[in-house]
Short mmCIF file of C-alpha atoms in Angstrom, two decimals:
data_model
loop_
_atom_site.label_atom_id
_atom_site.label_comp_id
_atom_site.label_asym_id
_atom_site.label_seq_id
_atom_site.Cartn_x
_atom_site.Cartn_y
_atom_site.Cartn_z
CA UNK A 202 11.79 -0.95 29.82
CA UNK A 203 11.99 -3.22 26.79
CA UNK A 204 8.78 -1.75 25.38
CA UNK A 205 10.23 1.78 25.61
CA UNK A 206 13.46 0.68 23.94
CA UNK A 207 11.51 -1.13 21.22
CA UNK A 208 9.52 2.01 20.39
CA UNK A 209 12.62 4.22 20.07
CA UNK A 210 13.66 3.27 16.51
CA UNK A 211 10.16 3.87 15.15
CA UNK A 212 9.82 7.16 16.99
CA UNK A 213 13.21 8.21 15.64
CA UNK A 214 12.21 7.25 12.08
CA UNK A 215 8.91 9.14 12.24
CA UNK A 216 10.49 12.25 13.76
CA UNK A 217 13.39 12.56 11.33
CA UNK A 218 11.15 11.94 8.31
CA UNK A 219 7.99 13.81 9.30
CA UNK A 220 9.53 16.65 11.34
CA UNK A 221 13.04 17.12 9.95
CA UNK A 222 12.22 16.05 6.37
CA UNK A 223 14.99 13.47 6.09
CA UNK A 224 14.67 11.48 2.85
CA UNK A 225 13.87 7.80 3.39
CA UNK A 226 17.20 6.84 1.79
CA UNK A 227 18.93 8.48 4.80
CA UNK A 228 16.35 7.93 7.55
CA UNK A 229 15.96 4.18 7.12
CA UNK A 230 19.66 3.23 7.10
CA UNK A 231 20.21 5.29 10.26
CA UNK A 232 17.08 3.80 11.88
CA UNK A 233 18.30 0.29 11.01
CA UNK A 234 21.66 1.08 12.60
CA UNK A 235 19.89 2.46 15.70
CA UNK A 236 17.72 -0.66 16.06
CA UNK A 237 20.75 -2.91 15.50
CA UNK A 238 22.67 -1.17 18.30
CA UNK A 239 19.70 -1.64 20.65
CA UNK A 240 19.36 -5.29 19.58
CA UNK A 241 23.06 -5.89 20.18
CA UNK A 242 23.22 -4.36 23.66
CA UNK A 243 19.74 -5.12 25.07
CA UNK A 244 18.50 -8.16 23.13
CA UNK A 245 21.92 -9.86 23.07
CA UNK A 246 21.88 -10.34 19.30
CA UNK A 247 25.25 -11.08 17.73
CA UNK A 248 27.02 -9.28 14.88
CA UNK A 249 26.54 -12.34 12.67
CA UNK A 250 22.76 -12.26 13.19
CA UNK A 251 22.56 -8.53 12.46
CA UNK A 252 24.64 -8.89 9.31
CA UNK A 253 22.48 -11.83 8.23
CA UNK A 254 19.35 -9.69 8.58
CA UNK A 255 20.90 -6.93 6.51
CA UNK A 256 21.62 -9.44 3.73
CA UNK A 257 18.12 -10.83 4.21
CA UNK A 258 16.76 -7.32 3.72
CA UNK A 259 18.67 -7.10 0.43
CA UNK A 260 17.14 -10.39 -0.77
CA UNK A 261 13.61 -9.52 0.37
CA UNK A 262 13.88 -6.10 -1.27
CA UNK A 263 13.83 -7.83 -4.65
CA UNK A 264 10.07 -8.37 -4.31
CA UNK A 265 9.37 -4.71 -3.60
CA UNK A 266 11.90 -3.24 -6.03
CA UNK A 267 10.75 -5.38 -8.94
CA UNK A 268 7.18 -4.21 -8.31
CA UNK A 269 8.31 -0.58 -8.16
CA UNK A 270 10.43 -0.93 -11.28
CA UNK A 271 7.59 -2.74 -13.08
CA UNK A 272 5.16 0.09 -12.33
CA UNK A 273 7.71 2.68 -13.48
CA UNK A 274 8.62 0.87 -16.71
CA UNK A 275 4.95 0.44 -17.66
CA UNK A 276 4.35 4.15 -17.16
CA UNK A 277 7.48 5.25 -19.04
CA UNK A 278 6.81 2.80 -21.87
CA UNK A 279 3.32 4.24 -22.28
CA UNK A 280 4.77 7.75 -22.25
CA UNK A 281 7.32 6.86 -24.94
CA UNK A 282 4.80 5.04 -27.14
CA UNK A 283 2.33 7.93 -27.09
CA UNK A 284 -0.30 5.86 -25.26
CA UNK A 285 -0.22 8.06 -22.17
CA UNK A 286 -1.15 11.16 -24.17
CA UNK A 287 -4.20 9.30 -25.50
CA UNK A 288 -5.13 8.03 -22.04
CA UNK A 289 -4.90 11.57 -20.66
CA UNK A 290 -7.16 12.82 -23.43
CA UNK A 291 -9.56 9.99 -22.64
CA UNK A 292 -9.79 10.97 -18.98
CA UNK A 293 -10.22 14.59 -19.97
CA UNK A 294 -13.09 13.55 -22.23
CA UNK A 295 -14.77 12.07 -19.13
CA UNK A 296 -13.96 15.15 -17.12
CA UNK A 297 -11.29 17.85 -17.16
CA UNK A 298 -11.95 18.50 -13.47
CA UNK A 299 -9.01 17.34 -11.34
CA UNK A 300 -11.40 16.49 -8.49
CA UNK A 301 -13.32 14.02 -10.66
CA UNK A 302 -10.09 12.60 -12.06
CA UNK A 303 -8.80 12.07 -8.51
CA UNK A 304 -11.93 10.10 -7.63
CA UNK A 305 -11.95 7.94 -10.78
CA UNK A 306 -8.21 7.17 -10.85
CA UNK A 307 -7.25 7.64 -7.18
CA UNK A 308 -10.29 5.89 -5.72
CA UNK A 309 -11.96 3.53 -8.18
CA UNK A 310 -8.89 2.44 -10.19
CA UNK A 311 -6.79 2.06 -7.02
CA UNK A 312 -9.48 -0.08 -5.37
CA UNK A 313 -9.61 -2.33 -8.44
CA UNK A 314 -5.81 -2.74 -8.49
CA UNK A 315 -5.82 -3.44 -4.76
CA UNK A 316 -8.49 -6.12 -5.14
CA UNK A 317 -6.53 -7.78 -7.93
CA UNK A 318 -2.92 -7.47 -6.78
CA UNK A 319 -2.31 -5.50 -3.56
CA UNK A 320 1.18 -5.40 -2.02
CA UNK A 321 1.97 -1.77 -2.89
CA UNK A 322 0.86 -2.11 -6.52
CA UNK A 323 -2.10 0.33 -6.56
CA UNK A 324 -0.37 3.54 -5.48
CA UNK A 325 2.70 2.68 -7.56
CA UNK A 326 0.56 2.42 -10.71
CA UNK A 327 -2.11 5.07 -10.07
CA UNK A 328 0.10 7.90 -8.76
CA UNK A 329 2.13 8.34 -11.97
CA UNK A 330 -1.10 8.15 -13.97
CA UNK A 331 -2.38 11.12 -11.96
CA UNK A 332 0.90 12.95 -12.62
CA UNK A 333 0.41 12.43 -16.34
CA UNK A 334 -3.04 14.03 -15.98
CA UNK A 335 -1.44 17.19 -14.61
CA UNK A 336 -1.37 16.54 -10.84
CA UNK A 337 1.61 17.82 -8.84
CA UNK A 338 3.74 14.72 -8.15
CA UNK A 339 3.54 14.94 -4.35
CA UNK A 340 -0.23 15.46 -4.53
CA UNK A 341 -0.59 12.41 -6.80
CA UNK A 342 1.23 10.23 -4.25
CA UNK A 343 -0.84 11.62 -1.36
CA UNK A 344 -4.18 11.02 -3.11
CA UNK A 345 -3.26 7.49 -4.25
CA UNK A 346 -2.09 6.50 -0.75
CA UNK A 347 -5.18 7.92 1.01
CA UNK A 348 -7.47 6.08 -1.41
CA UNK A 349 -5.56 2.81 -0.99
CA UNK A 350 -7.26 2.03 2.31
CA UNK A 351 -10.78 0.56 2.28
CA UNK A 352 -9.89 -2.06 -0.32
CA UNK A 353 -6.66 -3.21 1.35
CA UNK A 354 -8.06 -5.76 3.82
CA UNK A 355 -9.52 -7.73 0.91
CA UNK A 356 -6.65 -6.96 -1.45
CA UNK A 357 -4.90 -9.56 -3.60
CA UNK A 358 -8.03 -11.73 -3.59
CA UNK A 359 -8.49 -11.42 0.19
CA UNK A 360 -4.94 -12.24 1.26
CA UNK A 361 -4.77 -10.09 4.46
CA UNK A 362 -7.95 -11.61 5.92
CA UNK A 363 -6.90 -15.08 4.77
CA UNK A 364 -3.60 -14.61 6.62
CA UNK A 365 -5.39 -13.72 9.84
CA UNK A 366 -7.60 -16.78 9.52
CA UNK A 367 -4.55 -18.99 8.89
CA UNK A 368 -2.76 -17.54 11.95
CA UNK A 369 -5.65 -18.47 14.24
CA UNK A 370 -5.58 -22.10 13.18
CA UNK A 371 -8.36 -24.51 12.32
CA UNK A 372 -9.63 -24.82 15.92
CA UNK A 373 -10.77 -21.20 15.86
CA UNK A 374 -11.04 -20.18 12.22
CA UNK A 375 -12.94 -23.14 10.79
CA UNK A 376 -16.70 -22.77 10.61
CA UNK A 377 -18.62 -19.56 11.34
CA UNK A 378 -15.64 -17.51 12.60
CA UNK A 379 -14.10 -17.19 9.12
CA UNK A 380 -17.31 -15.97 7.45
CA UNK A 381 -18.10 -13.66 10.35
CA UNK A 382 -14.60 -12.11 10.28
CA UNK A 383 -15.13 -11.03 6.66
CA UNK A 384 -18.34 -9.23 7.69
CA UNK A 385 -16.87 -7.64 10.83
CA UNK A 386 -13.97 -6.37 8.74
CA UNK A 387 -16.04 -5.20 5.76
CA UNK A 388 -18.77 -3.18 7.47
CA UNK A 389 -16.57 -0.65 9.34
CA UNK A 390 -14.46 -0.33 6.17
CA UNK A 391 -17.63 0.26 4.17
CA UNK A 392 -18.89 3.04 6.45
CA UNK A 393 -15.50 4.78 6.51
CA UNK A 394 -15.03 4.14 2.78
CA UNK A 395 -18.07 6.27 1.92
CA UNK A 396 -16.04 9.33 2.92
CA UNK A 397 -12.59 8.39 1.55
CA UNK A 398 -13.07 10.00 -1.90
CA UNK A 399 -14.16 13.27 -0.27
CA UNK A 400 -11.33 13.09 2.25
CA UNK A 401 -8.76 12.62 -0.53
CA UNK A 402 -10.18 15.54 -2.53
CA UNK A 403 -10.36 17.72 0.59
CA UNK A 404 -6.67 17.11 1.33
CA UNK A 405 -5.88 17.77 -2.32
CA UNK A 406 -7.71 21.12 -2.35
CA UNK A 407 -6.48 22.25 1.05
CA UNK A 408 -2.83 21.35 0.55
CA UNK A 409 -2.31 21.68 -3.21
CA UNK A 410 -5.01 24.01 -4.50
CA UNK A 411 -4.35 27.54 -5.70
CA UNK A 412 -6.55 28.99 -2.93
CA UNK A 413 -5.74 26.35 -0.27
CA UNK A 414 -9.46 26.19 0.50
CA UNK A 415 -11.83 23.32 1.26
CA UNK A 416 -14.63 25.02 -0.70
CA UNK A 417 -13.79 23.24 -4.01
CA UNK A 418 -13.94 19.90 -2.17
CA UNK A 419 -17.36 20.74 -0.69
CA UNK A 420 -18.60 21.45 -4.23
CA UNK A 421 -17.75 17.89 -5.25
CA UNK A 422 -19.09 16.31 -2.02
CA UNK A 423 -22.26 14.80 -3.62
CA UNK A 424 -20.24 13.10 -6.38
CA UNK A 425 -17.60 11.97 -3.87
CA UNK A 426 -20.20 10.39 -1.57
CA UNK A 427 -21.89 8.79 -4.58
CA UNK A 428 -18.52 7.32 -5.64
CA UNK A 429 -17.87 6.03 -2.16
CA UNK A 430 -21.26 4.31 -2.11
CA UNK A 431 -20.73 2.91 -5.63
CA UNK A 432 -17.79 0.92 -4.24
CA UNK A 433 -18.78 0.07 -0.67
CA UNK A 434 -22.31 -1.21 -1.34
CA UNK A 435 -21.28 -4.07 -3.69
CA UNK A 436 -18.16 -4.50 -1.51
CA UNK A 437 -20.26 -5.12 1.62
CA UNK A 438 -22.73 -7.35 -0.24
CA UNK A 439 -19.95 -9.54 -1.62
CA UNK A 440 -18.31 -9.81 1.84
CA UNK A 441 -21.65 -10.90 3.30
CA UNK A 442 -22.52 -13.42 0.59
CA UNK A 443 -19.17 -14.65 -0.78
CA UNK A 444 -16.63 -14.19 2.02
CA UNK A 445 -13.22 -12.53 2.01
CA UNK A 446 -11.78 -13.18 -1.45
CA UNK A 447 -13.69 -10.85 -3.80
CA UNK A 448 -15.18 -7.81 -1.97
CA UNK A 449 -12.55 -5.33 -3.19
CA UNK A 450 -12.21 -6.71 -6.71
CA UNK A 451 -15.91 -6.99 -7.52
CA UNK A 452 -16.85 -3.86 -5.56
CA UNK A 453 -14.33 -1.81 -7.54
CA UNK A 454 -15.29 -3.34 -10.88
CA UNK A 455 -18.98 -2.53 -10.37
CA UNK A 456 -18.21 0.88 -8.88
CA UNK A 457 -15.78 1.89 -11.62
CA UNK A 458 -18.39 1.32 -14.33
CA UNK A 459 -21.05 3.23 -12.38
CA UNK A 460 -18.80 6.19 -11.58
CA UNK A 461 -17.36 6.58 -15.09
CA UNK A 462 -20.85 6.52 -16.64
CA UNK A 463 -22.11 9.02 -14.05
CA UNK A 464 -19.17 11.36 -14.68
CA UNK A 465 -19.66 11.26 -18.45
CA UNK A 466 -23.35 12.06 -17.97
CA UNK A 467 -22.49 14.92 -15.62
CA UNK A 468 -24.45 13.35 -12.75
CA UNK A 469 -23.68 15.27 -9.52
CA UNK A 470 -20.59 16.78 -11.21
CA UNK A 471 -19.97 20.42 -10.17
CA UNK A 472 -20.67 23.05 -12.81
CA UNK A 473 -17.43 24.88 -12.04
CA UNK A 474 -14.16 23.43 -13.36
CA UNK A 475 -11.26 22.97 -10.88
CA UNK A 476 -7.65 22.39 -11.90
CA UNK A 477 -4.18 22.84 -10.42
CA UNK A 478 -3.35 25.69 -12.77
CA UNK A 479 -0.01 26.34 -14.42
CA UNK A 480 2.82 24.14 -13.12
CA UNK A 481 5.06 27.20 -13.04
CA UNK A 482 2.94 28.53 -10.18
CA UNK A 483 3.17 25.38 -8.04
CA UNK A 484 5.02 25.39 -4.75
CA UNK A 485 8.45 23.78 -5.09
CA UNK A 486 7.55 21.30 -2.33
CA UNK A 487 4.90 19.78 -4.62
CA UNK A 488 7.24 19.09 -7.51
CA UNK A 489 9.40 16.15 -8.52
CA UNK A 490 12.96 16.00 -7.23
CA UNK A 491 14.14 14.06 -10.29
CA UNK A 492 13.34 14.80 -13.90
CA UNK A 493 10.31 12.88 -15.10
CA UNK A 494 9.95 11.30 -18.51
CA UNK A 495 7.46 13.47 -20.44
CA UNK A 496 4.81 11.71 -22.54
CA UNK A 497 5.09 11.82 -26.32
CA UNK A 498 2.12 13.33 -28.14
CA UNK A 499 0.14 10.98 -30.39
CA UNK A 500 -3.30 10.22 -31.78
CA UNK A 501 -3.26 6.57 -30.74
CA UNK A 502 -6.76 5.02 -30.49
CA UNK A 503 -7.93 4.89 -26.88
CA UNK A 504 -8.56 1.13 -26.89
CA UNK A 505 -5.01 0.47 -28.11
CA UNK A 506 -3.58 2.91 -25.55
CA UNK A 507 -5.43 1.21 -22.68
CA UNK A 508 -4.54 -2.31 -23.85
CA UNK A 509 -1.45 -2.63 -21.57
CA UNK A 510 -3.52 -1.74 -18.49
CA UNK A 511 -6.18 -4.18 -19.65
CA UNK A 512 -3.52 -6.87 -19.95
CA UNK A 513 -2.22 -6.07 -16.45
CA UNK A 514 -5.71 -6.35 -14.96
CA UNK A 515 -6.42 -9.59 -16.85
CA UNK A 516 -3.11 -11.21 -15.89
CA UNK A 517 -3.42 -10.20 -12.23
CA UNK A 518 -6.99 -11.44 -11.90
CA UNK A 519 -6.43 -14.72 -13.79
CA UNK A 520 -3.26 -15.60 -11.88
CA UNK A 521 -4.82 -14.88 -8.49
CA UNK A 522 -8.14 -16.72 -8.71
CA UNK A 523 -7.53 -20.00 -6.83
CA UNK A 524 -10.09 -21.96 -8.84
CA UNK A 525 -8.09 -21.53 -12.06
CA UNK A 526 -5.08 -23.38 -10.62
CA UNK A 527 -2.44 -20.97 -11.95
CA UNK A 528 -1.54 -19.57 -8.54
CA UNK A 529 0.16 -22.74 -7.17
CA UNK A 530 2.33 -23.00 -10.28
CA UNK A 531 3.57 -19.40 -10.42
CA UNK A 532 3.98 -19.11 -6.65
CA UNK A 533 6.12 -22.25 -6.47
CA UNK A 534 3.61 -24.27 -4.46
CA UNK A 535 3.35 -26.90 -7.19
CA UNK A 536 6.08 -29.49 -6.54
CA UNK A 537 6.50 -30.37 -10.21
CA UNK A 538 7.38 -26.80 -11.23
CA UNK A 539 8.68 -25.38 -7.93
CA UNK A 540 12.33 -25.39 -9.00
CA UNK A 541 11.50 -23.27 -12.04
CA UNK A 542 9.26 -20.68 -10.42
CA UNK A 543 10.71 -20.56 -6.88
CA UNK A 544 14.44 -19.95 -6.43
CA UNK A 545 15.34 -20.81 -2.85
CA UNK A 546 18.13 -19.24 -0.78
CA UNK A 547 19.20 -21.07 2.38
CA UNK A 548 19.45 -19.41 5.79
CA UNK A 549 22.24 -16.84 5.75
CA UNK A 550 25.14 -17.88 8.05
CA UNK A 551 22.73 -20.44 9.51
CA UNK A 552 20.64 -17.68 11.16
CA UNK A 553 16.98 -18.61 11.57
CA UNK A 554 14.31 -16.71 9.60
CA UNK A 555 16.71 -15.50 6.91
CA UNK A 556 15.88 -18.12 4.27
CA UNK A 557 14.32 -16.54 1.19
CA UNK A 558 12.39 -17.83 -1.79
CA UNK A 559 12.41 -15.67 -4.92
CA UNK A 560 8.99 -16.29 -6.49
CA UNK A 561 9.86 -14.33 -9.57
CA UNK A 562 6.87 -15.37 -11.69
CA UNK A 563 4.37 -14.54 -8.95
CA UNK A 564 5.49 -10.95 -8.38
CA UNK A 565 3.15 -8.24 -9.75
CA UNK A 566 6.28 -6.42 -10.93
CA UNK A 567 7.28 -9.33 -13.16
CA UNK A 568 3.87 -9.16 -14.79
CA UNK A 569 4.26 -5.40 -15.25
CA UNK A 570 7.63 -5.91 -16.95
CA UNK A 571 6.12 -8.59 -19.20
CA UNK A 572 3.35 -6.20 -20.24
CA UNK A 573 5.92 -3.43 -20.85
CA UNK A 574 7.79 -5.77 -23.22
CA UNK A 575 4.57 -6.76 -24.98
CA UNK A 576 3.68 -3.08 -25.33
CA UNK A 577 6.78 -2.54 -27.47
CA UNK A 578 5.22 -4.81 -30.10
CA UNK A 579 1.60 -3.77 -29.54
CA UNK A 580 2.41 -0.07 -29.96
CA UNK A 581 5.14 -0.67 -32.58
CA UNK A 582 7.69 1.39 -30.68
CA UNK A 583 10.97 2.62 -32.12
CA UNK A 584 14.25 1.45 -30.59
CA UNK A 585 15.19 4.95 -29.39
CA UNK A 586 11.86 5.31 -27.55
CA UNK A 587 12.28 1.91 -25.89
CA UNK A 588 15.82 2.79 -24.81
CA UNK A 589 14.69 6.11 -23.34
CA UNK A 590 11.91 4.43 -21.34
CA UNK A 591 14.20 1.77 -19.83
CA UNK A 592 17.13 4.08 -19.07
CA UNK A 593 14.86 6.61 -17.36
CA UNK A 594 13.15 3.85 -15.38
CA UNK A 595 16.44 2.45 -14.08
CA UNK A 596 17.55 5.91 -13.00
CA UNK A 597 14.21 6.53 -11.31
CA UNK A 598 14.23 3.32 -9.25
CA UNK A 599 17.73 3.79 -7.78
CA UNK A 600 16.75 6.19 -4.93
CA UNK A 601 14.12 3.73 -3.72
CA UNK A 602 16.53 0.80 -3.51
CA UNK A 603 18.48 2.04 -0.46
CA UNK A 604 15.32 2.89 1.46
CA UNK A 605 13.63 -0.42 0.71
CA UNK A 606 16.70 -2.56 1.55
CA UNK A 607 17.29 -0.94 4.94
CA UNK A 608 13.55 -0.75 5.66
CA UNK A 609 13.23 -4.50 5.25
CA UNK A 610 16.43 -5.11 7.22
CA UNK A 611 14.87 -3.01 10.01
CA UNK A 612 11.73 -5.17 9.90
CA UNK A 613 13.83 -8.33 10.21
CA UNK A 614 15.70 -7.03 13.26
CA UNK A 615 12.53 -5.85 15.03
CA UNK A 616 10.55 -8.94 14.14
CA UNK A 617 13.13 -11.59 15.10
CA UNK A 618 15.10 -9.83 17.83
CA UNK A 619 13.59 -12.20 20.39
CA UNK A 620 14.35 -15.47 18.64
CA UNK A 621 18.01 -14.93 17.78
CA UNK A 622 19.55 -13.53 20.96
CA UNK A 623 22.64 -15.26 22.26
CA UNK A 624 21.98 -15.62 25.97
CA UNK A 625 18.26 -15.64 26.70
CA UNK A 626 15.80 -17.72 24.68
CA UNK A 627 12.86 -16.43 26.70
CA UNK A 628 13.11 -12.86 25.39
CA UNK A 629 10.44 -11.63 22.99
CA UNK A 630 10.87 -9.51 19.89
CA UNK A 631 10.77 -5.71 19.80
CA UNK A 632 7.43 -5.85 18.01
CA UNK A 633 5.96 -8.15 20.68
CA UNK A 634 6.98 -5.79 23.49
CA UNK A 635 5.42 -2.83 21.66
CA UNK A 636 2.13 -4.63 21.12
CA UNK A 637 2.11 -6.04 24.65
CA UNK A 638 2.58 -2.56 26.13
CA UNK A 639 -0.38 -1.23 24.16
CA UNK A 640 -2.53 -4.20 25.18
CA UNK A 641 -2.14 -3.42 28.91
CA UNK A 642 -4.40 -0.39 28.66
CA UNK A 643 -7.51 -2.40 29.63
CA UNK A 644 -10.74 -3.12 27.77
CA UNK A 645 -11.94 0.48 27.74
CA UNK A 646 -8.88 1.73 25.85
CA UNK A 647 -8.02 -1.43 23.96
CA UNK A 648 -10.68 -0.63 21.37
CA UNK A 649 -8.47 2.34 20.46
CA UNK A 650 -5.13 0.56 20.75
CA UNK A 651 -6.17 -2.51 18.77
CA UNK A 652 -6.20 -0.77 15.33
CA UNK A 653 -3.09 1.19 16.35
CA UNK A 654 -1.27 -2.14 16.71
CA UNK A 655 -2.39 -2.98 13.18
CA UNK A 656 -1.18 0.41 11.95
CA UNK A 657 2.14 -0.13 13.73
CA UNK A 658 2.60 -3.48 12.01
CA UNK A 659 1.86 -1.99 8.59
CA UNK A 660 4.14 1.00 9.19
CA UNK A 661 7.05 -1.26 10.09
CA UNK A 662 6.51 -3.98 7.49
CA UNK A 663 4.76 -2.12 4.66
CA UNK A 664 2.03 -4.75 4.46
CA UNK A 665 -1.41 -5.38 5.94
CA UNK A 666 -0.76 -9.09 5.41
CA UNK A 667 2.50 -9.05 7.40
CA UNK A 668 0.90 -6.92 10.12
CA UNK A 669 -1.80 -9.57 10.49
CA UNK A 670 0.83 -12.31 10.52
CA UNK A 671 2.63 -10.54 13.38
CA UNK A 672 -0.29 -9.56 15.58
CA UNK A 673 -3.46 -11.58 14.90
CA UNK A 674 -2.79 -14.15 17.62
CA UNK A 675 -1.78 -11.47 20.12
CA UNK A 676 -4.96 -9.51 19.37
CA UNK A 677 -7.16 -12.59 19.68
CA UNK A 678 -5.62 -13.70 22.98
CA UNK A 679 -5.76 -10.18 24.42
CA UNK A 680 -9.48 -9.98 23.55
CA UNK A 681 -10.08 -13.28 25.34
CA UNK A 682 -8.09 -12.11 28.39
CA UNK A 683 -10.02 -8.82 28.52
CA UNK A 684 -13.35 -10.61 27.92
CA UNK A 685 -13.94 -8.70 24.68
CA UNK A 686 -15.39 -9.99 21.43
CA UNK A 687 -12.42 -11.60 19.57
CA UNK A 688 -14.12 -11.07 16.20
CA UNK A 689 -14.27 -7.33 16.80
CA UNK A 690 -10.65 -7.06 17.95
CA UNK A 691 -9.18 -9.19 15.15
CA UNK A 692 -11.25 -7.17 12.65
CA UNK A 693 -9.84 -3.94 14.10
CA UNK A 694 -6.34 -5.38 13.71
CA UNK A 695 -7.04 -6.06 10.02
CA UNK A 696 -8.62 -2.64 9.51
CA UNK A 697 -5.71 -0.90 11.26
CA UNK A 698 -3.23 -2.72 9.03
CA UNK A 699 -5.16 -1.47 6.00
CA UNK A 700 -5.36 2.13 7.18
CA UNK A 701 -1.63 2.04 7.95
CA UNK A 702 -1.09 1.80 4.19
CA UNK A 703 -1.58 5.56 4.01
CA UNK A 704 1.67 6.24 5.86
CA UNK A 705 3.69 2.99 5.83
CA UNK A 706 7.24 3.68 4.74
CA UNK A 707 7.47 1.03 2.01
CA UNK A 708 4.37 2.24 0.20
CA UNK A 709 5.36 5.90 0.53
CA UNK A 710 8.82 5.13 -0.85
CA UNK A 711 7.29 3.18 -3.74
CA UNK A 712 4.86 5.97 -4.59
CA UNK A 713 7.63 8.58 -4.42
CA UNK A 714 9.83 6.50 -6.70
CA UNK A 715 7.16 6.24 -9.37
CA UNK A 716 6.34 9.96 -9.42
CA UNK A 717 9.93 11.19 -9.13
CA UNK A 718 9.75 12.61 -5.60
CA UNK A 719 12.39 10.72 -3.55
CA UNK A 720 13.18 12.84 -0.50
CA UNK A 721 9.56 13.98 -0.07
CA UNK A 722 8.49 10.95 1.97
CA UNK A 723 8.29 12.91 5.23
CA UNK A 724 5.95 15.50 3.72
CA UNK A 725 3.64 12.77 2.44
CA UNK A 726 3.58 10.97 5.81
CA UNK A 727 2.74 14.27 7.59
CA UNK A 728 -0.02 15.05 5.10
CA UNK A 729 -1.61 11.60 5.42
CA UNK A 730 -1.52 11.36 9.21
CA UNK A 731 -4.82 13.22 9.71
CA UNK A 732 -6.79 11.16 7.13
CA UNK A 733 -5.39 8.01 8.76
CA UNK A 734 -6.50 9.16 12.22
CA UNK A 735 -9.98 10.15 10.95
CA UNK A 736 -10.46 6.81 9.20
CA UNK A 737 -9.38 4.89 12.30
CA UNK A 738 -11.71 6.93 14.52
CA UNK A 739 -14.67 6.25 12.22
CA UNK A 740 -13.93 2.51 12.27
CA UNK A 741 -13.75 2.49 16.09
CA UNK A 742 -17.03 4.41 16.42
CA UNK A 743 -18.74 2.01 14.02
CA UNK A 744 -17.50 -0.92 16.08
CA UNK A 745 -18.69 0.66 19.34
CA UNK A 746 -22.16 1.37 17.95
CA UNK A 747 -22.40 -2.07 16.35
CA UNK A 748 -21.46 -3.91 19.55
CA UNK A 749 -23.85 -1.74 21.57
CA UNK A 750 -26.72 -2.69 19.26
CA UNK A 751 -26.00 -6.44 19.39
#
């Protein structure tokens, strides 16, 4: 019974957003209230605990909202300075074909950002860049989210895989298991990743093209497959030879160079040009729901225009390479500087798991804001242009705030509902009961349910890393109980958490906020469900074939 009750809030959230088109700013507060009522009556949680988790959601939302705001302010600053007009012209000089632009920006650039930073950054940065190239805002969010998949498991210098390894403890993870897990995770991702660029373009043409036909996507299939291979081959090699930290970052860096050169040379590029046509002819459901800041025309040199993005990439990479020693300082792990870079909040009302540390210098959003400020000087912006960029950015981020706060409060309730009940310390959390119910299917079906558990964790939490934190031990122990290969099952958990990025509420809200489409979250989730299912199915088939050949 508890498993059924635990699933109800998520089912409610999916139905009202994907079927009834409720905006996230309405759906998530109501879902949080629904889960809180269930927690109060069936998990014996008290009002104080529920209120503490709401306040905890507000504190934890700072991380997400600063990243969203940072991505928005960078984009609007570049629009106001005239840099975005130059960047658009630069992309058009590579190719004016929207299909090629979707692959270069949506696939290669997103994979690079994921490898460097992760945590919702890629879609939040790439989607508005696609909008500035002439993509319908909803389409831009859809493409960026679909493409932010294969790179996710090794995002932020391998954080999701590292979290799984840490969860298993030294008894299991030390030695060959750690290296093998990187390989078991990378290879299914690599096979599925070959087809992600085509899948993104196919959805784009079918759902947002003038003819609503897959034919334009088929025309670009050779270039799309080539682009997929350009990323996944170095990605898989790095995973095999170097482990879990650099597959996405180095794979994307190598692939981006290869794909841009190939596009400029016209290699495998279709002869026919494909665009979205006049914006006046677009369906209203594709358009922004808030007024977007239009880029100012300029003749700024391309190197100068790209300098802020170059700074972002440099700062993200330098701060996240462990060997350089900057990470412990900015993340507050260094005792000497912890009080400066890590502001700690004690447990709210004494409720466990509500303590929060604001690692302001470590957030990608803080680095985005820093670059936006530096851009004012680099591009010699006028005061009126700076003011317009910041005012518009603040207005744009407001709709996301409500959704993110209540989404994170919902995560807290579902995650800790078992550890804070008043009367029964033996009860498990809502998330545990959901995962446990799926794990009872038996070995034959658990291959299917294992990545679904990962997807579930990502959908609830908005993070592959958090999904792995929640479910890695459960997945490992279930594999042992069912006499299955634990490496395969834990890898499927990690892969599922990555694929869940396509539809997870936090990432969809963030993407919508940056392209001016709050209220369209349900449409995006519906659109991305099929690519998510296809990707998951490919990963499962690869695992089945691989294990059969061993």
